[in-house]
XYZ file of C-alpha atoms in Angstrom:
784
model
C 24.513 20.278 22.406
C 23.075 17.064 23.040
C 19.923 16.418 20.875
C 18.431 14.363 23.574
C 17.038 11.847 21.286
C 14.507 9.166 21.832
C 15.064 5.656 19.911
C 12.369 4.211 19.506
C 12.888 0.550 17.935
C 9.909 0.018 15.819
C 10.506 -3.695 14.076
C 12.875 -6.674 14.055
C 13.386 -9.473 11.816
C 15.854 -12.156 11.769
C 16.821 -13.530 8.444
C 20.034 -14.373 6.468
C 21.994 -11.764 5.993
C 20.625 -8.720 4.855
C 22.864 -6.572 2.246
C 20.357 -3.819 1.126
C 17.200 -2.004 2.504
C 15.017 0.410 1.017
C 11.948 2.342 3.154
C 8.611 2.619 0.411
C 7.882 6.494 0.529
C 4.300 5.647 0.972
C 3.641 2.386 3.070
C 5.284 1.344 5.816
C 6.843 -1.398 4.834
C 10.721 -2.512 4.050
C 11.342 -3.278 0.570
C 14.425 -4.611 -1.638
C 15.022 -2.633 -5.109
C 13.361 -3.249 -8.128
C 16.495 -2.445 -9.908
C 19.587 -4.997 -8.948
C 22.943 -5.309 -9.947
C 24.584 -8.657 -8.977
C 27.461 -11.294 -9.016
C 26.850 -12.984 -12.489
C 27.551 -9.042 -14.160
C 24.295 -8.577 -14.850
C 21.537 -5.216 -13.879
C 17.880 -6.727 -13.905
C 14.795 -4.033 -13.856
C 11.893 -5.975 -11.952
C 7.889 -5.332 -11.212
C 7.463 -5.129 -7.845
C 3.914 -5.238 -8.408
C 3.994 -8.553 -10.375
C 8.266 -9.252 -9.176
C 8.331 -10.251 -12.676
C 11.637 -9.359 -14.954
C 11.274 -6.916 -17.125
C 14.505 -6.390 -18.407
C 17.945 -7.642 -17.668
C 21.226 -6.057 -18.463
C 25.480 -7.347 -19.922
C 26.474 -4.565 -17.746
C 29.963 -5.204 -16.571
C 32.911 -7.924 -16.503
C 32.899 -8.240 -12.996
C 30.744 -7.967 -9.470
C 27.969 -5.362 -9.923
C 28.689 -3.388 -6.374
C 26.628 -1.359 -6.393
C 23.432 1.338 -8.090
C 22.070 5.332 -8.031
C 19.504 5.938 -9.549
C 19.603 9.517 -10.612
C 16.351 11.962 -8.325
C 14.335 12.637 -11.482
C 16.008 11.435 -14.986
C 15.563 7.990 -16.271
C 19.616 7.245 -15.426
C 21.304 4.313 -13.763
C 24.656 4.569 -12.611
C 26.098 0.994 -11.865
C 29.245 0.455 -9.995
C 31.446 -2.404 -10.054
C 35.555 -4.443 -9.064
C 36.304 -3.872 -13.177
C 37.255 0.010 -11.524
C 34.641 1.239 -14.395
C 31.434 3.582 -13.594
C 28.745 3.184 -16.610
C 25.026 4.891 -16.863
C 21.871 3.317 -18.200
C 18.878 5.329 -19.801
C 15.963 2.907 -19.381
C 13.725 5.175 -21.444
C 16.357 4.660 -24.316
C 16.308 0.299 -24.491
C 18.682 0.406 -21.080
C 21.929 1.441 -23.503
C 24.853 2.517 -21.811
C 25.589 6.595 -22.310
C 28.394 6.752 -21.091
C 31.744 5.099 -19.217
C 33.353 7.352 -15.933
C 36.564 5.323 -15.814
C 39.225 7.099 -13.493
C 39.255 4.500 -10.086
C 41.750 2.438 -9.741
C 39.909 -0.429 -7.634
C 36.923 -1.369 -7.227
C 34.342 1.424 -6.963
C 32.023 0.095 -3.715
C 29.200 3.418 -3.532
C 27.835 6.055 -5.721
C 25.749 8.397 -4.495
C 23.997 11.598 -6.019
C 24.492 14.841 -4.489
C 21.048 16.406 -3.152
C 22.035 19.802 -4.173
C 22.780 19.354 -7.545
C 21.633 16.200 -9.219
C 23.790 16.567 -12.100
C 26.829 15.829 -10.260
C 27.595 12.980 -8.255
C 31.008 10.773 -5.741
C 31.877 7.350 -5.803
C 33.770 5.819 -3.128
C 36.801 2.808 -4.199
C 39.283 0.324 -3.140
C 41.319 2.602 -3.860
C 41.224 4.373 -0.741
C 39.837 7.887 -2.636
C 36.631 9.425 -3.172
C 36.033 10.876 -6.773
C 33.564 13.687 -7.786
C 32.513 13.771 -11.357
C 30.209 15.480 -13.904
C 27.270 13.445 -15.511
C 28.825 15.335 -18.641
C 31.898 13.778 -18.675
C 33.814 10.548 -18.009
C 36.783 11.863 -15.865
C 36.894 12.870 -12.721
C 36.302 16.140 -11.351
C 38.802 15.709 -8.507
C 39.514 13.301 -6.381
C 39.817 13.228 -2.698
C 42.331 11.468 -0.484
C 42.687 11.097 3.447
C 41.982 7.565 4.327
C 44.499 5.306 4.932
C 42.845 1.917 3.774
C 39.466 0.304 1.744
C 36.966 3.428 1.074
C 33.531 1.553 1.067
C 30.803 3.494 1.707
C 29.785 7.511 1.465
C 26.320 10.138 1.657
C 26.043 13.935 0.922
C 24.552 16.101 3.716
C 20.822 16.817 2.433
C 20.237 19.751 5.019
C 21.743 23.571 5.224
C 24.077 25.039 2.746
C 27.506 23.087 4.346
C 28.560 21.370 1.010
C 29.626 18.674 2.944
C 29.880 14.494 1.999
C 31.117 11.533 4.560
C 32.747 8.253 3.726
C 33.831 5.724 5.307
C 36.373 2.521 5.137
C 38.488 0.060 6.789
C 40.958 2.277 8.910
C 37.681 2.495 11.303
C 37.046 5.956 10.954
C 33.990 8.630 9.464
C 35.610 11.465 7.751
C 33.496 14.734 7.435
C 34.641 16.372 3.906
C 34.356 19.917 2.787
C 33.432 19.013 -1.391
C 34.040 22.971 -2.289
C 37.034 23.591 -0.632
C 37.999 20.163 -0.709
C 39.592 19.007 2.990
C 39.163 16.720 5.548
C 36.457 18.617 8.418
C 36.567 16.371 10.950
C 37.270 12.754 11.311
C 34.693 10.278 13.648
C 36.577 8.024 15.776
C 35.047 4.916 18.035
C 34.236 1.952 15.613
C 36.393 -0.765 16.219
C 35.934 -2.974 13.085
C 35.472 -1.960 9.141
C 33.054 1.095 8.531
C 30.274 -0.491 6.467
C 27.674 2.229 6.077
C 27.685 5.991 6.830
C 24.842 8.233 6.474
C 23.416 12.019 6.608
C 20.004 12.003 8.001
C 18.075 13.865 6.033
C 15.972 15.270 8.633
C 17.422 15.296 12.022
C 20.941 16.832 12.250
C 22.425 13.673 13.010
C 25.346 10.659 11.218
C 24.631 7.474 11.523
C 27.298 5.000 10.723
C 27.405 0.880 10.991
C 30.108 -1.164 11.451
C 31.963 -4.832 11.285
C 32.103 -4.019 15.012
C 27.979 -5.062 15.348
C 27.497 -1.630 16.468
C 25.381 1.899 15.137
C 26.756 4.945 15.840
C 24.614 7.818 15.822
C 26.791 11.274 16.047
C 25.796 15.017 16.483
C 26.324 16.534 12.827
C 27.091 20.083 14.349
C 29.257 19.226 17.693
C 30.332 15.653 15.983
C 30.091 14.274 19.241
C 28.398 10.442 19.760
C 25.098 10.333 20.700
C 24.098 6.833 20.945
C 25.482 3.274 20.341
C 22.813 0.921 19.658
C 24.254 -2.939 19.334
C 21.087 -4.884 18.127
C 23.406 -8.673 18.722
C 22.759 -9.240 14.873
C 26.358 -9.479 13.426
C 27.742 -6.818 11.400
C 26.309 -3.571 10.267
C 26.729 -3.499 6.253
C 23.438 -1.135 5.300
C 21.440 2.150 6.802
C 18.745 3.519 4.848
C 16.887 6.951 5.934
C 13.900 8.684 4.366
C 13.025 11.765 3.497
C 10.273 12.797 5.087
C 10.349 10.519 7.706
C 12.556 9.688 11.148
C 12.595 5.936 10.208
C 15.889 4.442 9.610
C 16.227 0.660 8.418
C 19.606 -1.401 9.370
C 20.784 -4.496 7.285
C 23.223 -6.863 9.344
C 24.536 -10.146 9.360
C 21.534 -11.630 10.454
C 18.204 -9.506 9.620
C 17.225 -6.167 9.401
C 16.295 -3.716 12.100
C 13.902 0.192 11.885
C 13.832 2.275 14.864
C 12.168 5.935 14.354
C 14.606 8.747 15.545
C 13.085 11.692 17.924
C 9.657 12.798 17.100
C 8.050 13.303 13.596
C 5.589 15.720 14.367
C 6.380 19.630 12.714
C 7.676 21.960 14.751
C 5.817 25.176 13.984
C 3.882 28.275 15.418
C 1.761 30.712 14.326
C 0.940 34.358 16.228
C -2.584 35.761 16.125
C -1.612 37.612 12.167
C -0.750 34.740 10.179
C 2.664 35.008 10.846
C 4.455 31.021 10.949
C 7.406 30.575 12.163
C 8.670 26.794 10.886
C 11.897 24.508 11.398
C 13.073 22.368 8.196
C 16.226 20.774 8.768
C 17.746 22.819 11.315
C 16.814 26.288 10.021
C 14.468 28.664 11.267
C 11.779 29.538 8.205
C 8.902 32.419 8.558
C 5.838 32.568 6.075
C 3.076 35.138 5.922
C -0.954 34.327 5.382
C -1.613 38.081 5.014
C -1.229 37.473 1.386
C -4.835 35.340 1.445
C -6.849 37.501 3.313
C -8.725 38.222 0.337
C -8.905 35.349 -2.173
C -10.805 32.721 -2.982
C -9.443 29.756 -1.170
C -11.308 26.187 -1.858
C -11.219 24.447 1.299
C -8.537 21.866 1.450
C -6.817 23.633 -0.980
C -2.857 23.890 -0.469
C -1.634 26.720 -0.713
C 2.162 28.051 -2.281
C 4.212 29.714 -0.359
C 7.565 30.827 0.144
C 9.568 31.407 2.934
C 9.749 35.495 3.467
C 13.612 36.693 3.837
C 16.923 33.793 5.197
C 16.268 30.950 7.138
C 18.115 31.523 10.704
C 19.686 28.211 12.119
C 18.753 26.746 14.954
C 21.296 26.934 17.622
C 19.567 24.450 19.235
C 18.026 20.989 18.126
C 14.344 22.186 18.952
C 10.964 19.751 19.848
C 9.445 23.044 20.953
C 8.620 26.584 19.739
C 6.182 28.968 20.556
C 5.079 32.631 20.392
C 3.748 34.127 23.439
C 0.411 35.714 24.064
C 1.104 38.971 22.262
C 3.314 37.536 19.792
C 6.375 40.036 19.994
C 8.640 36.621 21.073
C 9.158 32.962 19.835
C 10.435 30.606 21.808
C 12.642 27.485 20.756
C 13.727 24.581 22.935
C 15.084 21.049 22.937
C 18.515 19.007 23.638
C 18.007 20.263 27.103
C 17.551 24.049 26.235
C 16.079 27.169 25.666
C 16.607 30.125 23.787
C 13.927 33.693 23.235
C 13.893 35.611 20.400
C 12.029 38.716 18.831
C 9.299 37.156 16.283
C 10.562 39.449 14.094
C 14.041 39.528 13.754
C 14.548 36.364 15.854
C 17.426 38.113 17.610
C 18.632 36.455 21.248
C 16.700 37.917 23.948
C 17.566 34.976 26.739
C 18.625 31.756 26.723
C 19.109 29.098 29.569
C 18.482 25.295 30.444
C 15.538 23.418 29.616
C 13.987 20.147 29.364
C 10.236 21.845 28.343
C 9.548 25.470 28.350
C 6.092 26.833 28.463
C 4.993 30.246 28.034
C 2.215 31.538 30.852
C -1.122 34.384 30.049
C 1.844 37.706 30.725
C 3.639 38.772 27.540
C 7.034 37.839 28.869
C 6.064 35.342 32.006
C 7.627 32.233 31.555
C 8.225 28.334 32.978
C 10.932 25.596 32.739
C 11.031 21.995 33.286
C 14.915 22.877 34.310
C 15.327 18.899 35.250
C 12.867 16.294 35.642
C 12.387 17.659 40.064
C 12.501 21.674 39.500
C 10.155 23.965 37.978
C 11.401 27.895 37.485
C 9.023 30.661 36.757
C 10.390 33.743 34.964
C 8.971 37.415 34.310
C 10.613 39.822 32.208
C 12.203 37.407 30.322
C 15.123 37.199 32.758
C 14.035 37.494 36.173
C 13.836 34.173 37.423
C 10.193 34.878 40.164
C 10.680 31.357 41.949
C 10.936 27.501 41.833
C 9.168 24.804 42.899
C 10.292 21.365 43.553
C 8.635 18.801 42.038
C 8.968 15.454 40.506
C 7.554 16.953 37.339
C 6.532 15.328 34.083
C 5.544 17.973 31.924
C 4.024 21.140 32.087
C 1.571 23.570 30.383
C 1.307 26.997 30.170
C -1.646 29.481 30.143
C -3.998 31.349 33.463
C -2.564 28.506 35.609
C 0.635 26.881 35.544
C 0.242 22.600 34.627
C 2.661 20.307 36.506
C 1.909 16.715 34.990
C 2.992 14.181 37.241
C 2.865 10.699 37.140
C -0.941 9.846 38.052
C -2.134 13.593 38.500
C -2.260 17.248 36.850
C -2.063 19.797 39.312
C -2.485 23.685 38.451
C -0.807 26.862 40.531
C -0.858 30.367 40.499
C 1.617 32.128 38.116
C 2.168 35.022 40.605
C 2.710 32.876 44.178
C 2.860 29.447 42.823
C 0.713 28.507 45.835
C -1.438 24.825 44.632
C -4.907 25.979 43.105
C -5.842 22.251 42.000
C -5.219 18.395 41.966
C -7.110 16.371 39.233
C -6.455 12.700 38.895
C -5.943 13.143 34.810
C -2.982 11.899 33.369
C -2.813 14.301 30.491
C -1.756 14.658 27.045
C -2.177 18.375 26.917
C -3.949 21.865 27.888
C -5.431 24.021 25.869
C -6.756 27.706 27.376
C -8.599 29.849 25.485
C -7.829 33.030 24.233
C -10.554 35.028 26.996
C -8.259 32.703 30.138
C -11.845 31.369 31.454
C -12.102 27.880 29.535
C -9.605 25.224 29.598
C -9.818 21.761 27.812
C -7.112 18.693 29.112
C -7.073 16.410 26.598
C -6.135 12.431 27.799
C -5.874 8.930 25.297
C -9.311 8.326 25.292
C -11.300 11.811 26.615
C -11.315 15.502 26.523
C -12.952 17.317 29.346
C -13.797 21.508 29.016
C -13.939 23.673 31.952
C -14.819 26.927 33.095
C -11.955 28.391 35.290
C -13.286 31.526 37.266
C -10.491 34.351 37.190
C -11.675 36.559 39.226
C -12.830 34.569 41.889
C -9.537 33.076 42.154
C -7.846 36.208 42.943
C -10.160 37.075 44.888
C -10.285 34.016 47.054
C -9.468 32.984 50.779
C -7.092 29.688 52.196
C -10.183 28.372 52.479
C -12.166 28.444 48.824
C -8.375 27.204 47.416
C -8.872 23.678 49.828
C -12.649 23.953 48.367
C -13.066 20.931 45.946
C -12.858 21.827 42.774
C -12.598 25.435 42.989
C -12.181 27.959 40.810
C -13.645 25.482 38.072
C -16.835 24.605 36.772
C -17.136 21.024 35.099
C -19.174 22.098 31.436
C -18.245 18.113 29.312
C -16.568 15.638 28.678
C -16.247 13.387 25.810
C -14.783 10.595 24.431
C -12.491 11.623 21.462
C -8.503 10.943 21.584
C -7.828 15.048 20.850
C -4.213 14.968 19.059
C -3.589 18.754 18.669
C -5.977 21.687 19.022
C -6.853 25.537 19.267
C -9.837 27.474 21.346
C -11.944 30.242 19.086
C -13.957 32.034 21.778
C -16.835 29.319 23.270
C -15.894 27.309 20.170
C -13.062 24.077 20.473
C -11.241 23.049 17.705
C -9.565 19.726 16.931
C -7.905 17.823 14.716
C -8.769 13.551 16.752
C -7.040 10.623 16.099
C -9.348 9.642 12.799
C -7.703 12.181 10.852
C -11.199 14.508 11.836
C -11.288 18.382 11.903
C -13.864 18.833 14.630
C -15.029 21.483 16.545
C -17.173 21.470 20.080
C -19.213 24.414 21.224
C -22.602 24.612 23.249
C -22.352 20.476 24.338
C -22.504 19.709 20.413
C -19.517 17.971 17.932
C -19.538 19.474 14.459
C -17.541 18.006 11.959
C -15.563 20.891 9.629
C -14.208 18.115 7.446
C -12.414 14.752 6.931
C -7.991 14.372 6.370
C -6.833 11.583 4.950
C -3.626 11.580 6.853
C -2.274 13.498 10.117
C -2.523 17.335 10.002
C -1.657 19.839 12.923
C -3.897 23.575 14.012
C -1.662 26.015 13.232
C -4.465 28.926 14.067
C -7.537 30.487 13.944
C -7.512 33.880 11.382
C -10.555 35.602 12.800
C -10.015 37.974 9.123
C -9.866 35.164 7.154
C -12.639 33.741 8.850
C -10.262 30.230 8.058
C -8.890 27.376 10.479
C -5.370 26.851 9.187
C -3.495 23.400 9.332
C -0.413 21.633 8.194
C 1.212 18.305 7.829
C 4.473 16.892 8.723
C 5.834 17.943 5.554
C 4.669 21.154 6.407
C 2.203 21.453 3.637
C -0.040 24.872 4.294
C -4.203 23.941 4.172
C -7.393 25.973 5.354
C -11.088 25.459 6.014
C -13.743 27.963 6.156
C -15.573 28.585 9.380
C -17.465 31.626 9.923
C -17.246 33.638 13.434
C -21.334 33.982 12.954
C -21.636 30.700 12.608
C -19.730 29.488 15.638
C -22.039 32.402 17.344
C -25.344 31.228 15.878
C -24.450 27.468 16.664
C -23.674 28.368 20.164
C -27.353 29.576 20.492
C -28.913 26.212 18.879
C -26.771 24.587 21.623
C -28.156 27.160 24.173
C -31.670 26.329 23.528
C -32.045 30.132 22.587
C -33.710 29.139 19.184
C -34.812 33.107 18.279
C -31.746 34.358 18.166
C -30.935 31.789 16.214
C -33.525 31.981 13.822
C -32.446 36.270 13.837
C -28.877 35.344 12.437
C -30.091 32.918 9.836
C -31.691 35.729 7.030
C -28.895 38.376 8.155
C -26.707 36.775 6.655
C -25.576 37.374 3.078
C -22.802 35.096 2.672
C -23.477 31.776 0.970
C -21.737 29.339 2.595
C -21.994 31.073 6.035
C -26.383 30.432 5.281
C -25.665 27.363 4.215
C -23.899 26.652 7.224
C -26.607 28.264 9.408
C -29.342 26.267 7.673
C -27.986 22.852 8.195
C -27.985 23.260 12.124
C -31.719 24.603 11.518
C -32.018 21.223 10.138
C -33.855 23.441 6.596
C -32.990 20.674 3.893
C -34.603 22.106 1.042
C -32.580 25.917 1.324
C -29.545 24.427 2.433
C -30.253 22.556 -1.317
C -30.056 25.153 -3.246
C -27.319 27.287 -1.591
C -25.049 24.018 -2.001
C -26.018 24.208 -5.808
C -25.016 28.152 -6.087
C -22.254 26.731 -4.052
C -20.722 24.305 -6.526
C -18.705 23.044 -3.465
C -18.398 19.149 -3.508
C -17.873 19.784 0.544
C -21.030 21.108 1.204
C -22.505 18.094 -0.903
C -21.119 15.864 1.821
C -22.398 17.789 4.953
C -25.811 17.812 3.316
C -25.571 13.859 2.535
C -24.765 14.001 6.758
C -26.698 15.797 7.447
C -29.916 14.385 5.634
C -29.134 10.503 6.742
C -29.372 12.401 10.339
C -32.817 13.051 9.847
C -33.755 10.187 7.818
C -33.868 11.950 4.416
C -31.805 8.927 2.337
C -33.404 10.165 -0.815
C -31.756 13.138 -0.619
C -28.603 12.108 0.817
C -28.575 9.719 -1.917
C -29.108 12.629 -5.046
C -26.356 14.437 -2.687
C -23.850 11.562 -3.135
C -24.410 11.679 -6.667
C -24.357 15.314 -7.061
C -20.237 14.485 -6.023
C -19.870 11.390 -7.719
C -19.013 9.586 -4.340
C -19.629 6.072 -5.452
C -18.045 4.504 -2.627
C -21.061 6.136 -0.308
C -23.879 5.676 -3.048
C -22.936 1.717 -2.952
C -22.959 2.157 1.167
C -26.869 3.574 1.093
C -27.990 2.020 -2.029
C -26.976 -1.091 -0.796
C -27.835 -0.770 2.815
C -31.143 -0.018 2.058
C -31.966 -3.056 0.293
C -32.411 -0.796 -3.549
C -31.435 -3.609 -6.059
C -32.058 -1.389 -8.947
C -30.663 1.548 -7.858
C -27.561 -0.779 -6.325
C -27.948 -2.115 -10.660
C -27.965 1.502 -12.029
C -24.860 2.301 -9.571
C -22.364 -0.355 -11.478
C -23.393 1.402 -14.732
C -22.721 4.616 -13.324
C -19.542 4.137 -11.552
C -18.084 1.581 -14.406
C -18.621 4.890 -16.822
C -16.893 6.649 -14.558
C -13.829 3.949 -14.955
C -14.452 3.499 -10.887
C -14.078 -0.339 -11.193
C -13.784 -1.438 -7.170
C -17.576 0.249 -6.607
C -18.831 -1.358 -10.475
C -17.366 -4.357 -10.078
C -18.421 -4.886 -5.913
C -22.473 -3.689 -7.038
C -22.128 -5.891 -10.176
C -21.741 -8.572 -7.778
C -24.112 -7.606 -5.152
C -26.908 -7.991 -7.640
C -25.735 -10.855 -9.404
C -24.384 -9.180 -12.668
C -21.670 -11.899 -12.522
C -20.501 -11.724 -16.321
C -20.144 -7.956 -16.166
C -18.332 -8.214 -12.821
C -15.968 -10.321 -15.057
C -15.929 -8.126 -17.683
C -14.670 -5.582 -15.194
C -11.537 -7.617 -14.387
C -10.822 -8.374 -18.120
C -11.314 -4.502 -19.116
C -8.807 -3.542 -16.206
C -6.471 -6.554 -17.156
C -6.295 -8.096 -13.713
C -6.532 -11.887 -16.052
C -5.599 -13.806 -13.519
C -7.967 -12.959 -10.866
C -10.197 -13.158 -13.503
C -9.397 -16.478 -14.001
C -10.147 -17.853 -10.315
C -13.697 -15.433 -10.444
C -15.052 -17.797 -13.580
C -13.145 -20.365 -12.114
C -16.013 -19.852 -8.774
C -18.794 -18.148 -10.347
C -18.722 -18.668 -14.222
C -17.055 -22.091 -15.368
C -18.438 -21.549 -18.567
C -15.912 -18.224 -19.219
C -13.029 -20.363 -18.049
C -11.770 -21.265 -21.562
C -11.737 -18.073 -22.663
C -10.247 -16.582 -19.930
C -7.468 -18.686 -19.535
C -7.121 -17.691 -23.475
C -6.520 -14.010 -22.675
C -4.295 -14.381 -19.877
C -2.309 -17.077 -21.343
C -1.577 -14.560 -24.938
C -1.223 -11.322 -22.054
C 1.447 -13.313 -20.246
C 3.209 -14.971 -23.335
C 4.356 -11.034 -23.706
C 6.639 -10.972 -20.352
C 7.261 -14.586 -19.645
C 6.460 -17.196 -22.201
C 7.895 -20.307 -19.909
C 5.234 -18.913 -17.617
C 2.690 -18.540 -20.113
C 3.035 -22.131 -20.881
C 1.944 -23.525 -17.137
C -1.928 -21.645 -17.429
C -3.767 -24.582 -18.969
C -6.963 -25.004 -20.632
C -9.554 -26.691 -19.215
C -11.035 -27.425 -22.940
C -7.375 -28.672 -23.323
C -6.377 -30.802 -20.279
C -9.297 -32.443 -18.557
C -7.499 -33.967 -17.088
C -6.471 -31.038 -15.011
C -10.386 -30.256 -14.200
C -12.246 -32.732 -12.253
C -15.620 -32.536 -12.008
C -15.867 -29.466 -14.881
C -18.607 -30.670 -16.416
C -20.745 -30.953 -13.122
C -19.649 -27.923 -12.525
C -21.571 -26.335 -16.664
C -24.314 -27.958 -15.379
C -24.143 -26.379 -11.511
C -23.467 -23.248 -13.433
C -26.777 -23.671 -15.076
C -28.970 -24.737 -12.621
C -28.177 -22.005 -10.481
C -28.699 -19.720 -13.396
C -32.505 -21.019 -13.835
C -33.024 -21.551 -10.224
C -31.406 -18.575 -8.090
C -33.719 -15.488 -7.559
C -32.452 -12.838 -5.402
C -35.101 -12.465 -2.120
C -35.773 -9.571 0.679
C -32.976 -9.660 3.136
C -35.959 -10.608 5.844
C -35.857 -14.489 4.794
C -32.030 -14.257 5.246
C -33.036 -16.786 8.701
C -34.293 -18.674 6.904
C -32.529 -19.540 3.788
C -29.684 -22.034 3.671
C -25.891 -20.002 4.488
C -24.007 -21.403 0.997
C -21.271 -23.292 3.336
C -23.757 -25.087 4.013
C -25.199 -26.285 0.716
C -24.247 -28.861 -1.576
C -25.180 -28.046 -4.790
C -24.044 -31.221 -6.730
C -27.172 -32.456 -4.412
C -29.669 -30.047 -5.093
C -28.416 -30.627 -9.092
C -29.310 -34.250 -8.232
C -32.660 -34.447 -7.226
C -33.632 -31.656 -9.320
C -32.885 -33.952 -12.408
C -34.433 -37.409 -10.555
C -37.682 -34.562 -10.162
C -37.199 -33.759 -13.926
C -35.156 -30.930 -14.826
C -34.535 -29.940 -17.935
C -31.273 -27.811 -17.876
C -31.533 -25.096 -20.877
C -27.741 -24.073 -22.401
C -27.061 -20.705 -22.691
């Protein structure tokens, strides 16, 4: 099985030799360990926010070669050239709690077992791997097989296999079964010492690096070589992968490289009843949303799901997973193969070679892109019906078979494979509605809504088929980058590139929710009146969306106000009635309903609607109800209501929303209170620079506070903080700056924005000259 992974080069950075790389779990950058071991036999702990050293331990009697941080306990293991492994507890003043003795040469790497955190393995230049328990200072057992120094190792993260991988100076990579204590495979291919080995935590691959300058990607199931990478950066020394991501960081003699392997989107499918199949670590799992039918689920709340039954190992590396139209079957496609399973028992029904797989509108009809030049259509799961010899870049299922070419999209009839229509779109997706007549074609910048006259298509003559746009009617075009989507009746629900969950109906776009990170639409369950989503880690959440609301909005968009007015009083559900009230701009009724429901999401929706209707006073009340201080700051400052901004500053400070409080104080010229925020939050360096700029009279006080705080962690650095009262030579013109502060405090006034065009900008002012002229005019500055 060839995995056919995409290999995307993300970053190249030339530097001196890189011996360690790590990936930050949330930020898009690579970072060094905040716990370091070095050739001076010491372990150091650094605060990576301040880059200050917090603690130093005299750890070993020789070079510290490796460190391993326990995933849950306050424990660090260190390995050294003194042949020992030591366990340190940072909650207990960094005391050494245990010494593990057993190796007869340098300890090169230590790795915790992700399936049993009380177990770890060590690699040594004594040509052995030893398996240890935290509770015992002697090894459980030893693995032997390499004929030269072992320098690196790693545990497998996925599946049930109890495997360990090692690399050595014999140029070999070995896979070990640590339960049977045997070598199951040796990987040959490197021509120099193997210096780094990794089981990828998400993909079924092994990554190895060598002093021959290459990084090799191996299939973790078949152990075949998938890819060899060579960036010309010299010897490869270290490889790092991040759980939940396809990013890989690699360190070389001459710098570091970051690559992305395969796709990061999750692989999943949900049928109309709420049964979800998804693939985690090459295993197919099943979960069911039926249990939530009668539960009171909050919008955006993560659902607590557990898989149903035993997971089934995927026989192919899956790129796509899709239910057929009646939900009886599910198809997995990837690695150049496809397999069709029964959806419940996951029994094999059909298989074959394919680059892509799509279902037709008939339950047992499907099409495959067998190669870059051949598309085949099947009926009854196994019976091949027809084939197209075309240079296809992609295919799409639905009422018509869509084939993507380099510069166009072409639709064909499933039965005859007759060409129906060509479009000049370069689509990213084709989404057919459940009735088979509505279709959305998405591109990188827009989406197009079309209506397909299915009955006319069936009766069409050859002449009709060549008529422009037949059988499609153009309905609408919107400028949106759609990432994932589904249809509910005539309503097109989608997530866009800005992580907004929207729906399109009757020509208008309505926002359901703003999400903080990318999500993917699982589908809509009518019985629940909810749309379900998942994130990259397959955490599921949902949002309420009533079918009757969509019917109502369709009536409004079609100008059928009489029908819309009839739907509002008929509703008994507060959420439903609230949505209808917003659509009819009955804002006072919406306020009453929002109070009754008590949902922050409803208040935010009402605030957005109030702004659109020019009711800024009501929007202010809505944001205040949800304590959305950021929105209040924008609303009150943009409307020029300084009294309200000053009120907001006090509110935000009481709620410990210091960023908003600081900005509000600054906008209202309450500089001393803004400075107090920085002091209160212990941002003393920022406070010192702020005082130097706006409040020179406060510099001595702030520098003394900063100096006292710095003295606790770094006495030498504290000595470098100068107080202007003690070191007047370091602060030229400090007395003049005090006079200017008093001058500005007495002369400056907040002016309306309408005077902006006639005011001299601050960067064009010479305040020293202004002060001199003021003194000449007889100004008397009063000291505070």
